[in-house]
mmCIF file of C-alpha atoms and ligand atoms in Angstrom:
data_model
loop_
_atom_site.group_PDB
_atom_site.id
_atom_site.type_symbol
_atom_site.label_atom_id
_atom_site.label_comp_id
_atom_site.label_asym_id
_atom_site.label_seq_id
_atom_site.Cartn_x
_atom_site.Cartn_y
_atom_site.Cartn_z
ATOM 1 C CA MET M 21 0.018 0.044 0.062
ATOM 2 C CA PRO M 22 1.452 3.426 -0.825
ATOM 3 C CA ARG M 23 2.298 5.926 1.927
ATOM 4 C CA LEU M 24 -0.704 8.018 2.811
ATOM 5 C CA PRO M 25 0.748 11.308 1.407
ATOM 6 C CA ASP M 26 1.593 9.472 -1.896
ATOM 7 C CA ALA M 27 -1.842 8.073 -2.076
ATOM 8 C CA PHE M 28 -3.319 11.563 -1.333
ATOM 9 C CA ALA M 29 -1.203 13.013 -4.292
ATOM 10 C CA THR M 30 -2.340 10.294 -6.631
ATOM 11 C CA LEU M 31 -6.032 10.733 -5.694
ATOM 12 C CA LEU M 32 -6.122 14.518 -5.451
ATOM 13 C CA GLY M 33 -3.301 15.704 -7.630
ATOM 14 C CA HIS M 34 -1.271 17.613 -5.076
ATOM 15 C CA SER M 35 0.536 17.017 -1.652
ATOM 16 C CA PRO M 36 -1.359 17.256 1.543
ATOM 17 C CA GLU M 37 -0.458 19.933 3.997
ATOM 18 C CA GLY M 38 -0.158 17.474 6.804
ATOM 19 C CA VAL M 39 -1.277 14.223 8.437
ATOM 20 C CA TRP M 40 -3.281 13.848 11.610
ATOM 21 C CA SER M 41 -4.385 10.870 13.489
ATOM 22 C CA ALA M 42 -6.841 9.678 16.224
ATOM 23 C CA PRO M 43 -7.097 6.375 18.086
ATOM 24 C CA GLY M 44 -9.765 3.785 18.436
ATOM 25 C CA ARG M 45 -10.827 3.009 21.907
ATOM 26 C CA VAL M 46 -11.779 0.087 24.102
ATOM 27 C CA ASN M 47 -13.791 0.698 27.299
ATOM 28 C CA LEU M 48 -12.439 -1.126 30.346
ATOM 29 C CA ILE M 49 -15.801 -0.971 32.165
ATOM 30 C CA GLY M 50 -18.935 1.278 32.302
ATOM 31 C CA GLU M 51 -21.115 -0.069 29.516
ATOM 32 C CA HIS M 52 -24.391 1.422 28.402
ATOM 33 C CA THR M 53 -23.901 4.082 31.028
ATOM 34 C CA ASP M 54 -22.963 7.073 28.949
ATOM 35 C CA TYR M 55 -26.511 7.869 27.937
ATOM 36 C CA ASN M 56 -27.612 7.420 31.536
ATOM 37 C CA GLY M 57 -25.242 10.221 32.779
ATOM 38 C CA GLY M 58 -22.958 7.586 34.073
ATOM 39 C CA LEU M 59 -19.321 6.688 34.203
ATOM 40 C CA ALA M 60 -17.047 4.938 31.675
ATOM 41 C CA LEU M 61 -13.455 4.124 31.584
ATOM 42 C CA PRO M 62 -11.907 3.907 28.178
ATOM 43 C CA ILE M 63 -8.337 3.620 26.893
ATOM 44 C CA ALA M 64 -7.177 4.703 23.537
ATOM 45 C CA LEU M 65 -5.882 1.872 21.257
ATOM 46 C CA PRO M 66 -2.514 1.854 19.458
ATOM 47 C CA HIS M 67 -4.617 1.367 16.403
ATOM 48 C CA ARG M 68 -5.159 4.863 14.827
ATOM 49 C CA THR M 69 -6.960 6.337 11.791
ATOM 50 C CA ARG M 70 -4.734 8.788 9.879
ATOM 51 C CA CYS M 71 -6.133 11.639 7.848
ATOM 52 C CA ALA M 72 -4.014 13.510 5.230
ATOM 53 C CA ALA M 73 -5.631 16.820 4.480
ATOM 54 C CA SER M 74 -5.206 20.227 2.718
ATOM 55 C CA PRO M 75 -7.452 23.283 3.153
ATOM 56 C CA ARG M 76 -9.280 24.778 0.184
ATOM 57 C CA ASP M 77 -10.296 28.341 -0.455
ATOM 58 C CA ASP M 78 -13.802 27.380 -1.391
ATOM 59 C CA ASP M 79 -16.447 25.261 0.423
ATOM 60 C CA LEU M 80 -15.993 22.106 -1.326
ATOM 61 C CA LEU M 81 -15.153 18.753 0.590
ATOM 62 C CA ARG M 82 -13.364 16.096 -1.445
ATOM 63 C CA ILE M 83 -13.207 12.950 0.564
ATOM 64 C CA HIS M 84 -11.444 9.590 -0.020
ATOM 65 C CA SER M 85 -10.542 6.505 2.097
ATOM 66 C CA LEU M 86 -7.929 3.886 1.451
ATOM 67 C CA GLN M 87 -10.398 1.352 3.063
ATOM 68 C CA ASP M 88 -13.446 2.202 0.796
ATOM 69 C CA ASP M 89 -13.611 2.885 -2.835
ATOM 70 C CA SER M 90 -16.602 5.284 -2.620
ATOM 71 C CA SER M 91 -15.478 8.952 -2.481
ATOM 72 C CA VAL M 92 -17.524 12.072 -2.476
ATOM 73 C CA GLU M 93 -17.514 15.799 -3.351
ATOM 74 C CA VAL M 94 -19.972 17.843 -1.391
ATOM 75 C CA LEU M 95 -20.341 21.539 -0.392
ATOM 76 C CA ILE M 96 -20.298 22.146 3.366
ATOM 77 C CA ASP M 97 -23.590 23.813 3.366
ATOM 78 C CA ASP M 98 -25.185 20.984 1.456
ATOM 79 C CA VAL M 99 -24.438 18.585 4.271
ATOM 80 C CA ALA M 100 -27.485 17.422 6.054
ATOM 81 C CA ASP M 101 -29.072 14.403 7.761
ATOM 82 C CA GLY M 102 -28.249 11.424 5.590
ATOM 83 C CA HIS M 103 -26.297 13.546 3.051
ATOM 84 C CA PRO M 104 -23.631 12.564 2.023
ATOM 85 C CA ALA M 105 -24.674 8.933 2.682
ATOM 86 C CA GLY M 106 -22.427 6.298 3.891
ATOM 87 C CA TRP M 107 -18.897 6.589 5.508
ATOM 88 C CA THR M 108 -18.217 9.984 4.118
ATOM 89 C CA ALA M 109 -20.941 11.391 6.354
ATOM 90 C CA TYR M 110 -18.510 10.974 9.366
ATOM 91 C CA VAL M 111 -16.017 13.240 7.573
ATOM 92 C CA ALA M 112 -18.292 15.829 6.123
ATOM 93 C CA GLY M 113 -20.275 15.923 9.297
ATOM 94 C CA VAL M 114 -17.308 17.068 11.318
ATOM 95 C CA VAL M 115 -16.712 20.109 9.057
ATOM 96 C CA TRP M 116 -20.396 20.932 8.976
ATOM 97 C CA ALA M 117 -20.639 20.697 12.809
ATOM 98 C CA LEU M 118 -17.705 23.049 13.348
ATOM 99 C CA ARG M 119 -19.170 25.568 10.980
ATOM 100 C CA ARG M 120 -22.499 25.257 12.787
ATOM 101 C CA ALA M 121 -20.655 25.797 16.141
ATOM 102 C CA GLY M 122 -19.530 29.205 14.573
ATOM 103 C CA TYR M 123 -15.992 28.330 13.427
ATOM 104 C CA ALA M 124 -14.683 29.863 10.221
ATOM 105 C CA VAL M 125 -13.933 26.648 8.355
ATOM 106 C CA ARG M 126 -13.693 26.215 4.656
ATOM 107 C CA GLY M 127 -13.429 23.264 2.235
ATOM 108 C CA LEU M 128 -10.981 20.419 2.512
ATOM 109 C CA ASP M 129 -9.189 17.712 0.449
ATOM 110 C CA VAL M 130 -9.044 14.520 2.622
ATOM 111 C CA VAL M 131 -7.769 11.016 2.337
ATOM 112 C CA VAL M 132 -8.203 8.753 5.374
ATOM 113 C CA ASP M 133 -6.339 5.530 6.169
ATOM 114 C CA GLY M 134 -7.813 3.657 9.039
ATOM 115 C CA ARG M 135 -6.089 0.932 11.019
ATOM 116 C CA VAL M 136 -8.825 0.512 13.627
ATOM 117 C CA PRO M 137 -10.841 -2.527 12.707
ATOM 118 C CA LEU M 138 -14.044 -1.293 11.217
ATOM 119 C CA GLY M 139 -17.418 -2.095 13.060
ATOM 120 C CA ALA M 140 -15.657 -4.141 15.726
ATOM 121 C CA GLY M 141 -16.913 -2.054 18.566
ATOM 122 C CA LEU M 142 -13.520 -0.368 18.804
ATOM 123 C CA SER M 143 -14.730 2.998 17.515
ATOM 124 C CA SER M 144 -13.270 3.363 14.105
ATOM 125 C CA SER M 145 -16.076 5.936 13.544
ATOM 126 C CA ALA M 146 -14.904 8.267 16.274
ATOM 127 C CA ALA M 147 -11.156 7.700 15.238
ATOM 128 C CA LEU M 148 -12.309 8.856 11.684
ATOM 129 C CA GLU M 149 -14.166 11.849 12.985
ATOM 130 C CA CYS M 150 -11.524 12.879 15.559
ATOM 131 C CA SER M 151 -8.581 12.667 12.919
ATOM 132 C CA VAL M 152 -10.582 15.036 10.623
ATOM 133 C CA ALA M 153 -11.479 17.381 13.578
ATOM 134 C CA ALA M 154 -7.752 17.548 14.474
ATOM 135 C CA ALA M 155 -6.835 18.341 10.956
ATOM 136 C CA VAL M 156 -9.557 20.946 10.621
ATOM 137 C CA SER M 157 -8.585 22.679 13.902
ATOM 138 C CA ASP M 158 -4.919 22.997 12.743
ATOM 139 C CA LEU M 159 -5.589 23.822 9.010
ATOM 140 C CA PHE M 160 -7.982 26.706 9.791
ATOM 141 C CA GLY M 161 -6.081 28.058 12.833
ATOM 142 C CA LEU M 162 -8.868 27.141 15.306
ATOM 143 C CA GLY M 163 -6.286 26.146 17.971
ATOM 144 C CA LEU M 164 -8.708 23.747 19.651
ATOM 145 C CA LEU M 165 -6.306 20.800 20.126
ATOM 146 C CA GLY M 166 -4.096 22.845 22.407
ATOM 147 C CA PHE M 167 -6.205 22.773 25.540
ATOM 148 C CA PRO M 168 -8.783 20.435 27.110
ATOM 149 C CA GLU M 169 -11.848 22.619 26.582
ATOM 150 C CA GLY M 170 -10.891 23.083 22.878
ATOM 151 C CA ARG M 171 -10.723 19.280 22.652
ATOM 152 C CA ASP M 172 -14.210 19.177 24.201
ATOM 153 C CA VAL M 173 -15.504 21.358 21.435
ATOM 154 C CA LEU M 174 -13.964 19.068 18.813
ATOM 155 C CA ALA M 175 -15.379 15.985 20.496
ATOM 156 C CA ALA M 176 -18.750 17.440 20.608
ATOM 157 C CA ALA M 177 -18.537 18.427 16.928
ATOM 158 C CA CYS M 178 -17.661 14.776 16.112
ATOM 159 C CA GLN M 179 -20.557 13.417 18.217
ATOM 160 C CA ARG M 180 -22.900 15.849 16.382
ATOM 161 C CA ALA M 181 -21.601 14.522 13.091
ATOM 162 C CA GLU M 182 -22.237 11.002 14.080
ATOM 163 C CA ASN M 183 -25.668 11.735 15.537
ATOM 164 C CA ASP M 184 -27.174 14.296 13.063
ATOM 165 C CA ILE M 185 -25.357 13.501 9.784
ATOM 166 C CA ALA M 186 -24.419 9.727 9.914
ATOM 167 C CA GLY M 187 -27.612 9.090 11.808
ATOM 168 C CA ALA M 188 -26.030 6.899 14.593
ATOM 169 C CA PRO M 189 -27.613 7.731 17.999
ATOM 170 C CA THR M 190 -24.457 7.160 20.070
ATOM 171 C CA GLY M 191 -23.376 8.789 23.366
ATOM 172 C CA GLY M 192 -20.232 10.825 23.545
ATOM 173 C CA MET M 193 -17.790 8.308 25.086
ATOM 174 C CA ASP M 194 -15.921 7.401 21.916
ATOM 175 C CA GLN M 195 -15.069 10.963 20.896
ATOM 176 C CA ALA M 196 -14.073 11.975 24.372
ATOM 177 C CA ALA M 197 -11.766 8.930 24.530
ATOM 178 C CA ALA M 198 -10.172 9.722 21.201
ATOM 179 C CA MET M 199 -9.606 13.408 22.261
ATOM 180 C CA HIS M 200 -8.479 12.957 25.778
ATOM 181 C CA CYS M 201 -6.987 9.560 26.537
ATOM 182 C CA THR M 202 -3.234 9.631 27.325
ATOM 183 C CA GLU M 203 -0.566 6.909 27.086
ATOM 184 C CA ARG M 204 -0.445 4.425 29.971
ATOM 185 C CA HIS M 205 -3.807 5.847 31.406
ATOM 186 C CA ALA M 206 -7.429 5.107 31.287
ATOM 187 C CA LEU M 207 -9.849 7.921 31.234
ATOM 188 C CA ARG M 208 -12.469 8.083 33.982
ATOM 189 C CA LEU M 209 -15.340 9.838 31.996
ATOM 190 C CA ASP M 210 -18.280 11.352 33.874
ATOM 191 C CA CYS M 211 -20.948 11.501 31.242
ATOM 192 C CA ARG M 212 -23.165 13.667 33.419
ATOM 193 C CA ASP M 213 -20.982 16.698 33.286
ATOM 194 C CA GLY M 214 -18.444 15.759 30.733
ATOM 195 C CA THR M 215 -15.526 15.989 33.213
ATOM 196 C CA HIS M 216 -12.643 13.500 32.950
ATOM 197 C CA GLU M 217 -9.783 12.229 34.978
ATOM 198 C CA GLN M 218 -6.605 10.196 34.086
ATOM 199 C CA VAL M 219 -6.195 6.942 35.890
ATOM 200 C CA PRO M 220 -2.919 5.081 35.704
ATOM 201 C CA PHE M 221 -3.129 2.002 33.527
ATOM 202 C CA ASP M 222 0.071 0.263 32.817
ATOM 203 C CA LEU M 223 -0.240 -3.424 33.055
ATOM 204 C CA SER M 224 3.421 -4.184 32.124
ATOM 205 C CA ALA M 225 4.235 -3.316 35.648
ATOM 206 C CA HIS M 226 1.987 -6.238 36.739
ATOM 207 C CA ASP M 227 3.079 -8.819 34.132
ATOM 208 C CA ALA M 228 -0.291 -8.698 32.595
ATOM 209 C CA VAL M 229 -1.755 -7.719 29.236
ATOM 210 C CA LEU M 230 -5.162 -6.594 28.016
ATOM 211 C CA LEU M 231 -6.249 -8.865 25.290
ATOM 212 C CA VAL M 232 -8.890 -7.587 22.770
ATOM 213 C CA THR M 233 -10.836 -10.168 20.884
ATOM 214 C CA ASP M 234 -12.723 -9.009 17.833
ATOM 215 C CA THR M 235 -15.381 -11.588 17.502
ATOM 216 C CA ARG M 236 -16.200 -10.601 13.889
ATOM 217 C CA ALA M 237 -19.867 -10.990 14.790
ATOM 218 C CA SER M 238 -22.323 -8.257 14.065
ATOM 219 C CA HIS M 239 -25.951 -8.975 14.648
ATOM 220 C CA ALA M 240 -28.572 -7.257 12.477
ATOM 221 C CA LEU M 241 -30.773 -6.602 15.588
ATOM 222 C CA ALA M 242 -28.252 -4.498 17.092
ATOM 223 C CA ASP M 243 -29.519 -1.053 16.129
ATOM 224 C CA GLY M 244 -33.051 -1.531 17.352
ATOM 225 C CA GLN M 245 -31.954 -2.992 20.488
ATOM 226 C CA TYR M 246 -29.716 -0.153 21.338
ATOM 227 C CA GLY M 247 -32.622 2.248 20.924
ATOM 228 C CA ALA M 248 -34.923 -0.173 23.067
ATOM 229 C CA ARG M 249 -32.341 -0.184 25.848
ATOM 230 C CA ARG M 250 -32.078 3.619 25.775
ATOM 231 C CA ALA M 251 -35.872 3.953 25.781
ATOM 232 C CA ALA M 252 -36.200 1.459 28.781
ATOM 233 C CA CYS M 253 -33.731 3.608 30.809
ATOM 234 C CA GLU M 254 -35.555 6.832 29.923
ATOM 235 C CA GLN M 255 -38.827 5.132 31.040
ATOM 236 C CA ALA M 256 -37.242 3.975 34.356
ATOM 237 C CA ALA M 257 -35.879 7.385 35.022
ATOM 238 C CA GLU M 258 -39.127 8.958 34.387
ATOM 239 C CA ILE M 259 -40.947 6.643 36.675
ATOM 240 C CA LEU M 260 -38.333 7.234 39.415
ATOM 241 C CA GLY M 261 -38.776 10.977 38.915
ATOM 242 C CA VAL M 262 -35.104 11.617 37.992
ATOM 243 C CA GLU M 263 -33.358 13.141 35.048
ATOM 244 C CA THR M 264 -31.117 10.157 34.379
ATOM 245 C CA LEU M 265 -30.528 6.762 36.230
ATOM 246 C CA ARG M 266 -27.224 8.306 37.442
ATOM 247 C CA GLU M 267 -29.398 10.146 40.089
ATOM 248 C CA VAL M 268 -30.283 6.904 41.826
ATOM 249 C CA VAL M 269 -26.703 5.509 42.246
ATOM 250 C CA GLY M 270 -25.950 5.436 45.928
ATOM 251 C CA GLN M 271 -29.537 5.077 46.968
ATOM 252 C CA PRO M 272 -30.699 1.647 48.339
ATOM 253 C CA LEU M 273 -31.033 -0.404 45.241
ATOM 254 C CA ASP M 274 -33.801 -2.704 46.453
ATOM 255 C CA GLU M 275 -35.995 0.267 47.190
ATOM 256 C CA THR M 276 -35.288 1.857 43.828
ATOM 257 C CA LEU M 277 -36.135 -1.330 42.042
ATOM 258 C CA ALA M 278 -39.343 -1.906 44.060
ATOM 259 C CA ARG M 279 -40.629 1.302 42.595
ATOM 260 C CA LEU M 280 -40.565 -0.037 39.047
ATOM 261 C CA PRO M 281 -43.470 -1.742 37.592
ATOM 262 C CA ASP M 282 -41.977 -4.765 35.755
ATOM 263 C CA ASP M 283 -39.119 -7.140 35.788
ATOM 264 C CA VAL M 284 -37.560 -5.897 32.526
ATOM 265 C CA LEU M 285 -37.310 -2.318 33.713
ATOM 266 C CA ARG M 286 -35.977 -3.618 37.013
ATOM 267 C CA ARG M 287 -33.235 -5.571 35.444
ATOM 268 C CA ARG M 288 -32.208 -2.870 32.884
ATOM 269 C CA THR M 289 -31.885 -0.364 35.909
ATOM 270 C CA ARG M 290 -30.025 -2.819 37.999
ATOM 271 C CA HIS M 291 -27.481 -3.157 35.306
ATOM 272 C CA VAL M 292 -26.965 0.664 34.879
ATOM 273 C CA VAL M 293 -26.749 1.361 38.596
ATOM 274 C CA THR M 294 -24.393 -1.522 39.398
ATOM 275 C CA GLU M 295 -22.311 -0.871 36.331
ATOM 276 C CA ILE M 296 -21.785 2.813 37.150
ATOM 277 C CA GLU M 297 -20.682 1.656 40.638
ATOM 278 C CA ARG M 298 -18.314 -0.949 39.186
ATOM 279 C CA VAL M 299 -16.379 1.898 37.257
ATOM 280 C CA ASP M 300 -15.283 3.482 40.472
ATOM 281 C CA GLU M 301 -14.460 0.078 42.040
ATOM 282 C CA VAL M 302 -12.257 -0.593 39.121
ATOM 283 C CA VAL M 303 -10.581 2.961 39.379
ATOM 284 C CA GLY M 304 -9.940 2.128 43.053
ATOM 285 C CA LEU M 305 -8.544 -1.381 42.342
ATOM 286 C CA LEU M 306 -6.276 0.030 39.548
ATOM 287 C CA ARG M 307 -4.841 2.663 41.912
ATOM 288 C CA GLU M 308 -4.205 -0.117 44.473
ATOM 289 C CA GLY M 309 -2.648 -2.417 41.951
ATOM 290 C CA ASP M 310 -5.278 -5.129 42.573
ATOM 291 C CA LEU M 311 -5.430 -6.795 39.146
ATOM 292 C CA ALA M 312 -7.269 -9.881 40.467
ATOM 293 C CA GLY M 313 -9.986 -7.584 41.834
ATOM 294 C CA VAL M 314 -10.120 -5.754 38.482
ATOM 295 C CA GLY M 315 -10.680 -9.200 36.809
ATOM 296 C CA ARG M 316 -13.502 -10.163 39.131
ATOM 297 C CA THR M 317 -15.166 -6.853 38.454
ATOM 298 C CA PHE M 318 -14.900 -7.425 34.711
ATOM 299 C CA VAL M 319 -16.801 -10.811 35.155
ATOM 300 C CA ALA M 320 -19.442 -9.168 37.347
ATOM 301 C CA SER M 321 -19.961 -6.559 34.493
ATOM 302 C CA HIS M 322 -20.219 -9.229 31.776
ATOM 303 C CA GLU M 323 -22.750 -11.219 33.817
ATOM 304 C CA SER M 324 -24.823 -8.093 34.328
ATOM 305 C CA LEU M 325 -24.610 -7.049 30.538
ATOM 306 C CA ARG M 326 -25.544 -10.670 29.768
ATOM 307 C CA ASP M 327 -28.327 -11.370 32.191
ATOM 308 C CA ASP M 328 -29.814 -8.027 33.164
ATOM 309 C CA TYR M 329 -29.193 -5.838 30.200
ATOM 310 C CA GLU M 330 -29.425 -8.782 27.635
ATOM 311 C CA VAL M 331 -26.959 -7.391 25.060
ATOM 312 C CA SER M 332 -24.327 -10.184 24.869
ATOM 313 C CA CYS M 333 -24.376 -12.954 22.251
ATOM 314 C CA THR M 334 -23.066 -16.468 21.719
ATOM 315 C CA GLU M 335 -19.626 -15.245 20.434
ATOM 316 C CA LEU M 336 -19.001 -12.723 23.260
ATOM 317 C CA ASP M 337 -20.030 -15.347 25.829
ATOM 318 C CA LEU M 338 -17.752 -17.890 24.329
ATOM 319 C CA VAL M 339 -14.630 -15.499 24.476
ATOM 320 C CA VAL M 340 -15.398 -14.683 28.179
ATOM 321 C CA ASP M 341 -16.034 -18.447 29.231
ATOM 322 C CA THR M 342 -13.003 -19.642 27.294
ATOM 323 C CA ALA M 343 -10.746 -16.866 28.507
ATOM 324 C CA LEU M 344 -11.725 -17.516 32.231
ATOM 325 C CA ALA M 345 -11.281 -21.278 31.713
ATOM 326 C CA HIS M 346 -7.629 -20.699 30.450
ATOM 327 C CA GLY M 347 -6.151 -18.530 33.098
ATOM 328 C CA ALA M 348 -7.603 -14.957 32.371
ATOM 329 C CA LEU M 349 -8.115 -12.879 35.560
ATOM 330 C CA GLY M 350 -11.162 -11.534 34.070
ATOM 331 C CA SER M 351 -13.035 -11.140 30.756
ATOM 332 C CA ARG M 352 -16.031 -9.124 29.529
ATOM 333 C CA MET M 353 -17.841 -7.958 26.525
ATOM 334 C CA THR M 354 -17.085 -4.229 25.646
ATOM 335 C CA GLY M 355 -18.922 -1.823 23.595
ATOM 336 C CA GLY M 356 -22.599 -1.942 22.780
ATOM 337 C CA GLY M 357 -22.815 -5.738 22.444
ATOM 338 C CA PHE M 358 -24.534 -8.118 20.047
ATOM 339 C CA GLY M 359 -21.123 -8.770 18.586
ATOM 340 C CA GLY M 360 -18.079 -6.552 18.391
ATOM 341 C CA SER M 361 -15.220 -7.114 20.942
ATOM 342 C CA ALA M 362 -14.474 -8.550 24.354
ATOM 343 C CA ILE M 363 -11.556 -7.707 26.555
ATOM 344 C CA SER M 364 -9.512 -10.189 28.850
ATOM 345 C CA LEU M 365 -7.111 -9.361 31.485
ATOM 346 C CA VAL M 366 -4.423 -12.057 31.069
ATOM 347 C CA PRO M 367 -1.136 -12.783 32.809
ATOM 348 C CA THR M 368 1.591 -12.226 30.283
ATOM 349 C CA ALA M 369 2.645 -15.896 30.443
ATOM 350 C CA GLU M 370 -0.812 -17.026 29.632
ATOM 351 C CA VAL M 371 -1.583 -14.816 26.540
ATOM 352 C CA ASP M 372 -0.808 -17.418 23.865
ATOM 353 C CA ARG M 373 -2.696 -20.130 25.724
ATOM 354 C CA VAL M 374 -5.784 -17.870 26.060
ATOM 355 C CA SER M 375 -5.885 -16.651 22.521
ATOM 356 C CA GLU M 376 -5.240 -20.165 21.109
ATOM 357 C CA ALA M 377 -7.996 -21.544 23.306
ATOM 358 C CA ILE M 378 -10.538 -18.729 22.014
ATOM 359 C CA GLU M 379 -9.477 -19.582 18.434
ATOM 360 C CA ALA M 380 -10.048 -23.371 18.955
ATOM 361 C CA ALA M 381 -13.419 -22.757 20.706
ATOM 362 C CA PHE M 382 -14.655 -20.635 17.786
ATOM 363 C CA ALA M 383 -13.531 -23.332 15.337
ATOM 364 C CA ASP M 384 -15.284 -25.960 17.319
ATOM 365 C CA ALA M 385 -18.484 -23.969 17.302
ATOM 366 C CA ARG M 386 -18.058 -23.360 13.558
ATOM 367 C CA LEU M 387 -18.024 -19.599 14.039
ATOM 368 C CA THR M 388 -16.100 -17.111 11.927
ATOM 369 C CA ALA M 389 -12.468 -17.041 13.119
ATOM 370 C CA PRO M 390 -12.004 -14.248 15.794
ATOM 371 C CA SER M 391 -8.917 -11.953 15.974
ATOM 372 C CA SER M 392 -7.173 -11.315 19.255
ATOM 373 C CA PHE M 393 -4.462 -8.835 19.967
ATOM 374 C CA ALA M 394 -2.769 -7.317 23.064
ATOM 375 C CA VAL M 395 -3.134 -3.528 23.475
ATOM 376 C CA THR M 396 -1.608 -0.846 25.632
ATOM 377 C CA ALA M 397 -3.133 2.505 26.554
ATOM 378 C CA ALA M 398 -2.155 4.992 23.694
ATOM 379 C CA GLY M 399 -2.364 8.674 23.122
ATOM 380 C CA PRO M 400 -5.053 11.096 21.738
ATOM 381 C CA ALA M 401 -5.781 12.761 18.430
ATOM 382 C CA ALA M 402 -2.751 14.741 17.280
ATOM 383 C CA ARG M 403 -0.755 15.972 14.362
ATOM 384 C CA ASP M 404 1.553 13.045 13.174
HETATM 385 P P1 ADP T 512 -17.125 1.232 15.170
HETATM 386 O O1 ADP T 512 -17.075 2.575 15.445
HETATM 387 O O2 ADP T 512 -17.231 0.346 16.327
HETATM 388 O O3 ADP T 512 -15.878 0.644 14.293
HETATM 389 P P2 ADP T 512 -19.315 2.005 13.617
HETATM 390 O O4 ADP T 512 -20.476 1.270 12.949
HETATM 391 O O5 ADP T 512 -19.661 3.093 14.609
HETATM 392 O O6 ADP T 512 -18.382 0.944 14.342
HETATM 393 O O7 ADP T 512 -18.477 2.681 12.524
HETATM 394 C C1 ADP T 512 -17.875 1.885 11.505
HETATM 395 C C2 ADP T 512 -18.121 2.715 10.198
HETATM 396 O O8 ADP T 512 -17.196 3.879 10.233
HETATM 397 C C3 ADP T 512 -17.795 1.977 9.054
HETATM 398 O O9 ADP T 512 -18.802 1.178 8.521
HETATM 399 C C4 ADP T 512 -17.537 3.119 7.978
HETATM 400 O O10 ADP T 512 -18.712 3.654 7.477
HETATM 401 C C5 ADP T 512 -16.876 4.204 8.905
HETATM 402 N N1 ADP T 512 -15.367 4.105 8.783
HETATM 403 C C6 ADP T 512 -14.645 4.098 9.873
HETATM 404 N N2 ADP T 512 -13.216 4.164 9.462
HETATM 405 C C7 ADP T 512 -13.332 4.256 8.205
HETATM 406 C C8 ADP T 512 -12.271 4.331 7.155
HETATM 407 N N3 ADP T 512 -10.931 4.369 7.415
HETATM 408 N N4 ADP T 512 -12.754 4.410 5.789
HETATM 409 C C9 ADP T 512 -13.988 4.449 5.543
HETATM 410 N N5 ADP T 512 -15.058 4.376 6.437
HETATM 411 C C10 ADP T 512 -14.704 4.339 7.720
HETATM 412 MG MG1 MG T 513 -18.654 3.725 16.153
#
């Protein structure tokens, strides 16, 4: 594959002004909590999406990807819900959102090259958006990368692109992670007020690794199920008379659940409340260096997502069960569920054994071969 600047020159006929990149992410714990004003704990992945770009002095966006043959040319002011369609919405939407937020941005020539597995629950979409946002900020002198509140502005524009132009009703965790995560740290993200805090996360000091397994499964039901879970949480919050389920964290759980009229709402609420509590448990355990405790909390999270929130699937359960049976300290699904990826906390000496066992279990079950890789906590969106 040609170098990205060379590919840019071939596709667009001139050299790019620069290259920017942003990471994918994996969430250590705190799943389906972002839209409940809760807590999450993502790390940035070493896998990044790079974006070569040049500014234009008109309003045209010319957008290409080395992962997808479809390219598009669109004027910024013609960008709207569903236009452009497909993956270019994530790019065009970011420029559109920054203009809507009042920034003087013009057109752009862009070629992206993504190394975050697409659609694996590792947030290639936010990596794409945030690499473009970083480029736009630098190319038009917005200066937003240089300070945390500026990065919040960029993250918000990226989320807006995803929600309003690409039509994906996601919370803000992915973009916050791509903008704010730092090397060797997890990001404790408070989705109620958007604040975040760095938590040391360096497993090499503990002879352990974080193994990500992309199950390669993606179930057609996922979209409707996500909406249904959000709706259930909103309904439960309304019955409980609170803005979001975050407000009932810390109150006696049995009493909260007793005020809900049916078993489904009770189980959904129990997941959200206990999952938010588990985030701070893990933060505390990481600060103490208690990896065995972190592993146990991962397992509790998985069981809650599987049984109470009902967003796991055969492939995710198989990774978790197999990893735990072969020496992992903990394992859980991560991301929205119904496919995507799982993470396992594994002693370094056991990594090969665990990933081979997962591969064998998938082969035995005649499932598509999964892909497992160890990751470390990497850095945020930046100019390369
Ligand atoms: P995830 O963010 O977990 O990878 P999403 O469904 O949110 O899954 O986003 C995946 C989509 O993002 C892809 O289907 C594609 O539309 C778009 N995308 C991400 N990276 C690229 C890329 N490098 N080139 C083209 N499209 C991309
Ligand atoms: Mg995504």
